[in-house]
Tab-separated table of C-alpha atoms and ligand atoms in Angstrom:
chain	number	residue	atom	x	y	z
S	1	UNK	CA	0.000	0.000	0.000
S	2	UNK	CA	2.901	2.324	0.762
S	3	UNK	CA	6.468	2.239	0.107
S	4	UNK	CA	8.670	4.794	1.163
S	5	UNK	CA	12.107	4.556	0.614
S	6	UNK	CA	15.208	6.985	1.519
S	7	UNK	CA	12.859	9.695	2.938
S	8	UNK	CA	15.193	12.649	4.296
S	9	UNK	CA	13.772	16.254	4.805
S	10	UNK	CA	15.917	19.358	6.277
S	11	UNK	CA	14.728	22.775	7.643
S	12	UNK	CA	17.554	24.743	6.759
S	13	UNK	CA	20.725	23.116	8.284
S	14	UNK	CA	18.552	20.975	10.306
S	15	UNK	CA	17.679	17.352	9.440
S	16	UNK	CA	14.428	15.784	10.702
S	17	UNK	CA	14.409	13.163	8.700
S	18	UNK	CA	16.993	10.789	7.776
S	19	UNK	CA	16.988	8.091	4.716
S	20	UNK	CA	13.543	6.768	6.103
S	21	UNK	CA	12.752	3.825	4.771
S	22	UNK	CA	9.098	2.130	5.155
S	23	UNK	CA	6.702	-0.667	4.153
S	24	UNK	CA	2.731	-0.542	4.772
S	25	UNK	CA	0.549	-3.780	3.763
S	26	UNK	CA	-2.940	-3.313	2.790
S	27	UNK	CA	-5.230	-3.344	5.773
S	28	UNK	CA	-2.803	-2.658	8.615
S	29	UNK	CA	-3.212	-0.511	11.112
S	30	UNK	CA	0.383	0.760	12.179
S	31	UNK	CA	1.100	3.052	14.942
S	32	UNK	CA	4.155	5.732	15.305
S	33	UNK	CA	5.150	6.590	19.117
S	34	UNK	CA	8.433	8.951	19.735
S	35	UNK	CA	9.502	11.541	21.568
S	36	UNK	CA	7.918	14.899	20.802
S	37	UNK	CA	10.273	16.386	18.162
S	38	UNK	CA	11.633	13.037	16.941
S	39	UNK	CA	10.023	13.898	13.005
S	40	UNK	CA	6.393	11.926	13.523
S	41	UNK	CA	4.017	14.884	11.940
S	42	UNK	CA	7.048	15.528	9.267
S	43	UNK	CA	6.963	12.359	8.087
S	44	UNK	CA	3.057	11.776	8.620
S	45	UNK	CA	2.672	15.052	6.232
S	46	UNK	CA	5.067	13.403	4.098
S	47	UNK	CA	3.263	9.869	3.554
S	48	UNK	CA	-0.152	11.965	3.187
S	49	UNK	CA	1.422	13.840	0.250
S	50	UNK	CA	1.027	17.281	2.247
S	51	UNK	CA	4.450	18.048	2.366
S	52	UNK	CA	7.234	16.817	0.136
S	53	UNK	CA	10.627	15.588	1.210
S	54	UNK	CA	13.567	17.607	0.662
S	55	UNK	CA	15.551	14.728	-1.809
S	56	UNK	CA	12.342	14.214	-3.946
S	57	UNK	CA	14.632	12.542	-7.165
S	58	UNK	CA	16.634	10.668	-5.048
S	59	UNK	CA	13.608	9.061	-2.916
S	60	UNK	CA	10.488	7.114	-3.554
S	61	UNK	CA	7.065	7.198	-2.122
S	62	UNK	CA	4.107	4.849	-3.841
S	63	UNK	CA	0.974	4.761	-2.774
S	64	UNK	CA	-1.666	2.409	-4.198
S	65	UNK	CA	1.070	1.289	-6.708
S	66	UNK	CA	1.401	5.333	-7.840
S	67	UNK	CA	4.295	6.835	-7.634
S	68	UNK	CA	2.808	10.450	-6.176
S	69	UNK	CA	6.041	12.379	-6.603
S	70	UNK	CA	5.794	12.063	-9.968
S	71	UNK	CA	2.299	13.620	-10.433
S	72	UNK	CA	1.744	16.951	-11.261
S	73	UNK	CA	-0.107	19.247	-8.983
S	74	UNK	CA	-3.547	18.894	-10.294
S	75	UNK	CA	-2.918	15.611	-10.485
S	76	UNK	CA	-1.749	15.207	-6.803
S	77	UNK	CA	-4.741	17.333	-5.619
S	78	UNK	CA	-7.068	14.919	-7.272
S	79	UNK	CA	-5.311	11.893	-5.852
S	80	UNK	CA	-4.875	12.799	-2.124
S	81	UNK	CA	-9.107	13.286	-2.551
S	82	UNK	CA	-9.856	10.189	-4.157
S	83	UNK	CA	-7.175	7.914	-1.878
S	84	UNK	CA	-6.402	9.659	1.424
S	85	UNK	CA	-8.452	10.497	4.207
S	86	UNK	CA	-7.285	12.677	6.842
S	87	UNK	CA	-8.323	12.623	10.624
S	88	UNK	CA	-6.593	15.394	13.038
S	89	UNK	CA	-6.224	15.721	16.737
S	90	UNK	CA	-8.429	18.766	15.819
S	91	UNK	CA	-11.361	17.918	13.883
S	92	UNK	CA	-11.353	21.291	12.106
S	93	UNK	CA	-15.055	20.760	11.025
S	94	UNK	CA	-16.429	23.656	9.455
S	95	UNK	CA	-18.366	25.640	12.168
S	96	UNK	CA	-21.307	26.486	9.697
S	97	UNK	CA	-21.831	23.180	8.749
S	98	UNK	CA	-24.364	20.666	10.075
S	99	UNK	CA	-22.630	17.592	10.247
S	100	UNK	CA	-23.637	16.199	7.200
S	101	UNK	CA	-22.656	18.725	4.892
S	102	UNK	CA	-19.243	18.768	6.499
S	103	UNK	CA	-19.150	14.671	5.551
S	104	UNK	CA	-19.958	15.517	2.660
S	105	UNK	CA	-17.714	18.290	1.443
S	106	UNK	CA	-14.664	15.869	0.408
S	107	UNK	CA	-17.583	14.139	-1.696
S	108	UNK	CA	-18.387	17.386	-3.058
S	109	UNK	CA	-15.076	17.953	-4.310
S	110	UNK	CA	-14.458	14.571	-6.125
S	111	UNK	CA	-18.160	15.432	-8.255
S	112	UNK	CA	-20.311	13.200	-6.402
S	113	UNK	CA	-23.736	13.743	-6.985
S	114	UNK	CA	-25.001	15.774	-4.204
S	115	UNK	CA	-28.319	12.600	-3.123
S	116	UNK	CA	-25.567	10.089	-3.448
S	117	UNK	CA	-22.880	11.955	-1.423
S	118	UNK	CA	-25.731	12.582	0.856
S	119	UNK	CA	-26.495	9.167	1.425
S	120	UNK	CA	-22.894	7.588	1.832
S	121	UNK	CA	-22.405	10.544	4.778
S	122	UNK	CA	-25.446	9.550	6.038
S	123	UNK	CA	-24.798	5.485	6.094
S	124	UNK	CA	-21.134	6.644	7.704
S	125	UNK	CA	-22.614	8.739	10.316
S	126	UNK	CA	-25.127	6.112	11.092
S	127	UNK	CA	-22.168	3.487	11.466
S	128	UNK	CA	-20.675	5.987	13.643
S	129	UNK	CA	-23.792	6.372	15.641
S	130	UNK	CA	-24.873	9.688	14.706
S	131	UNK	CA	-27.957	8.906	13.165
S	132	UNK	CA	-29.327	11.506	15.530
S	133	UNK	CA	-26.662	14.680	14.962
S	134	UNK	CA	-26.868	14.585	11.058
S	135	UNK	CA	-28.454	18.335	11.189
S	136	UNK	CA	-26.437	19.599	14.401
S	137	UNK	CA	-23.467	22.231	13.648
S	138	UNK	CA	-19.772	20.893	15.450
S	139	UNK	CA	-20.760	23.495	18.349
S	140	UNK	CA	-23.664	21.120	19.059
S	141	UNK	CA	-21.983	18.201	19.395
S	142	UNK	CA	-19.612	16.783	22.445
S	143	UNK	CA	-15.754	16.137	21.672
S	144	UNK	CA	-16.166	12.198	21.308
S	145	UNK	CA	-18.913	13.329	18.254
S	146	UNK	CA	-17.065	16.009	17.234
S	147	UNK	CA	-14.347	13.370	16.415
S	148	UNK	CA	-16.031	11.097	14.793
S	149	UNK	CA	-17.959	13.795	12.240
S	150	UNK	CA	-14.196	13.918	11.449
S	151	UNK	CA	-13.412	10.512	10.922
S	152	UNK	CA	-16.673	9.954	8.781
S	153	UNK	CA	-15.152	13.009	6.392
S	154	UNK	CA	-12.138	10.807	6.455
S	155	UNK	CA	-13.840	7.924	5.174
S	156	UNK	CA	-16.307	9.371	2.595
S	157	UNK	CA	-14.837	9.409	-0.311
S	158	UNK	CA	-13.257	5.464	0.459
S	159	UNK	CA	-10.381	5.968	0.715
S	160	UNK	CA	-7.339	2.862	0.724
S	161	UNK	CA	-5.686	4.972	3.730
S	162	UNK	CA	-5.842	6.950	6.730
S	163	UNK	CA	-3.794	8.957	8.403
S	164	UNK	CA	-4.590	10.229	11.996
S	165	UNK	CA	-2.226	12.175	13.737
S	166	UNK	CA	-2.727	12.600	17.491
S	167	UNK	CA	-6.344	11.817	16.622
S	168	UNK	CA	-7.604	11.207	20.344
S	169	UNK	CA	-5.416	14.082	21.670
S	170	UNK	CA	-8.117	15.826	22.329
S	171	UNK	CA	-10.396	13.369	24.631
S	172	UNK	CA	-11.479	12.324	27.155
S	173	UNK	CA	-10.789	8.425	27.853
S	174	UNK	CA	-13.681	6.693	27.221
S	175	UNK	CA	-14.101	9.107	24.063
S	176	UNK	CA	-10.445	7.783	22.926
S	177	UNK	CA	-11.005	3.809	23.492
S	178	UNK	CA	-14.142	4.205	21.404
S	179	UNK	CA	-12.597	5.945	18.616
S	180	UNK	CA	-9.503	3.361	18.483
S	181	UNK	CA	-12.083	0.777	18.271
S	182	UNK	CA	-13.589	2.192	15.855
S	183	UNK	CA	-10.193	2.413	13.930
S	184	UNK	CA	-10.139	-1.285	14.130
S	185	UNK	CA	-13.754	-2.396	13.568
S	186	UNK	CA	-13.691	0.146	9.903
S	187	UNK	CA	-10.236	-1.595	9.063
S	188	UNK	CA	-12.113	-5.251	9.443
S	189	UNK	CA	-15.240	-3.940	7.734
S	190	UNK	CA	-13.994	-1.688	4.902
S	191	UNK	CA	-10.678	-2.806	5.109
S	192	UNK	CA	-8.764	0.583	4.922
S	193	UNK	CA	-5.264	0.702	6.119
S	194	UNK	CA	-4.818	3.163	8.852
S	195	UNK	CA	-1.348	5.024	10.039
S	196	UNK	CA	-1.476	6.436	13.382
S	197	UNK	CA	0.937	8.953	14.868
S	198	UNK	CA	-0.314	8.530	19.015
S	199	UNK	CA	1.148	9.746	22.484
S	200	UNK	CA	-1.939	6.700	23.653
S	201	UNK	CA	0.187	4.020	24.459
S	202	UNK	CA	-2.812	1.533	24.691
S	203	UNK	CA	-3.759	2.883	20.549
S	204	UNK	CA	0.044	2.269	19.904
S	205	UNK	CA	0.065	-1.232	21.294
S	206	UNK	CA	-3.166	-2.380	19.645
S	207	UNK	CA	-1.778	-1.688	16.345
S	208	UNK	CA	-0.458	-4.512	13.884
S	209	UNK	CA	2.618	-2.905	13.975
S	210	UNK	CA	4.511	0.279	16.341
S	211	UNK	CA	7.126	1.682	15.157
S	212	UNK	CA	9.346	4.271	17.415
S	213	UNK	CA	10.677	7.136	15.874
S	214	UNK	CA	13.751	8.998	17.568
S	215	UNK	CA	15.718	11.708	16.259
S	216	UNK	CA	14.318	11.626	12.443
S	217	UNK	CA	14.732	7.698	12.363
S	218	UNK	CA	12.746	4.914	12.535
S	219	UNK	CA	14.466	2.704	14.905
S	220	UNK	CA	12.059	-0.588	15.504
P	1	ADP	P1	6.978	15.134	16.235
P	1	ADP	O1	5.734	14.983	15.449
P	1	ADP	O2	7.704	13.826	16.433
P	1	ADP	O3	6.806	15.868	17.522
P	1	ADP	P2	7.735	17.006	14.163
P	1	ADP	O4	7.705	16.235	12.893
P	1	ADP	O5	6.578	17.886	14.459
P	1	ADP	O6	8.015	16.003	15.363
P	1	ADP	O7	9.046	17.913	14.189
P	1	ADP	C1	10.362	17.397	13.962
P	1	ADP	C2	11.372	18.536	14.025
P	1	ADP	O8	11.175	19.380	12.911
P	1	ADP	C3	11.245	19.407	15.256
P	1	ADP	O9	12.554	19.748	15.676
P	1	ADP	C4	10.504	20.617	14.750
P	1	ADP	O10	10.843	21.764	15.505
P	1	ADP	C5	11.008	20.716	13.318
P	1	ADP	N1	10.022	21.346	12.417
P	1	ADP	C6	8.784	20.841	12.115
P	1	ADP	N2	8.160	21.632	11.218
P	1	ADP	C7	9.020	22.662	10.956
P	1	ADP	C8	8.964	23.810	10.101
P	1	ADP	N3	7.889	24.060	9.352
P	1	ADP	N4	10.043	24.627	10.081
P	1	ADP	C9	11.130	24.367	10.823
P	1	ADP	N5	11.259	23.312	11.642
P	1	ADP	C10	10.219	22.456	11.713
């Protein structure tokens, strides 16, 4: 699903990633614990095709058997929306939005027909156990909600992976163990592969796989 290989990215004289090299199956859910500083969100941004690494010719990163660093920007743009979803430790859900709509704006974007994106935001938000916040606006809704409005925006458009980055940063702990189930019981059911950068040590260890960054490495 991905392959990343050689990954190295500098700000100015300062190197925060170094030649990282990594392997992601389809349908695994892999976590990424570190020290705060260690290059986690760098490389996160990197894999998600936000930012770009600093030795772009002399690296690789495929996704979904495409090799992204090769694709213009359009081209990117349209890929990342199709492919990638995105989930935050803050939702960032648009304030003026009921719920729905806000599911449905990465639907929007692809061209989906505005009943059918309607319905697939709806099914997600029922899975999610929403079925009774589809018209309320994010200041309506708890934290735990809040979150998963942002996971179903994640997950609207299908696509083969998910990146979360501190995703239950923001909640309280019964909030938290229900969203990291619900990482696990969309990975068995829809059978997306998820990568998680997470200070939760119980998320990290009920991954498939943790890996430990330090100092711009990966080093198990
Ligand atoms: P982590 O997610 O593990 O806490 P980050 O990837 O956020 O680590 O940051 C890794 C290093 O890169 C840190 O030293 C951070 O200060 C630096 N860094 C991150 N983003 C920038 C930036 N835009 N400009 C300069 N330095 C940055």
């Amino acid at each position: 699903m991905i392959k990343a290989t050689n990954i190295n990215k500098f700000y100015g004289n300062l190197q925060v990633l170094k030649e990282v090299e990594l392997h992601i199956e389809k349908g695994e859910v892999i976590s990424i614990v570190g020290p705060s500083g260690a290059g986690k969100t760098t490389l996160l941004q990197i894999l998600g095709t936000l930012d770009v690494q600093s030795n772009k010719n002399e690296s690789d990163l495929i996704i979904n058997g495409e090799a992204v660093n090769r694709l213009s920007e359009n081209a990117l743009a349209k890929f990342r929306n199709n492919h990638i979803g995105f989930i935050f430790q803050f939702h960032q859900l648009l304030p003026e939005f009921t719920a729905l709509e806000n599911v449905c704006i990465p639907a929007f974007i692809k061209g989906t027909k505005k009943s059918e994106a309607e319905k697939k935001a709806t099914e997600l938000l029922n899975f999610l156990g929403l079925s009774h916040r589809l018209q309320h606006k994010p200041n309506e809704l708890s934290g735990g909600e809040q979150q998963r409005v942002a996971v179903a925006r994640a997950l609207v458009n299908d696509p083969v992976i998910v990146f979360a980055d501190e995703p239950s940063g923001n909640l309280d702990s019964e909030s938290a163990d229900n969203l990291h189930k619900l990482f696990f019981d969309l990975r068995d059911k829809f059978g997306q592969t998820f990568v998680i950068v997470t200070h939760n040590e119980e998320l990290a260890n009920m991954a498939d796989r943790k890996l430990t960054m330090v100092d711009g490495s990966i080093t198990k």
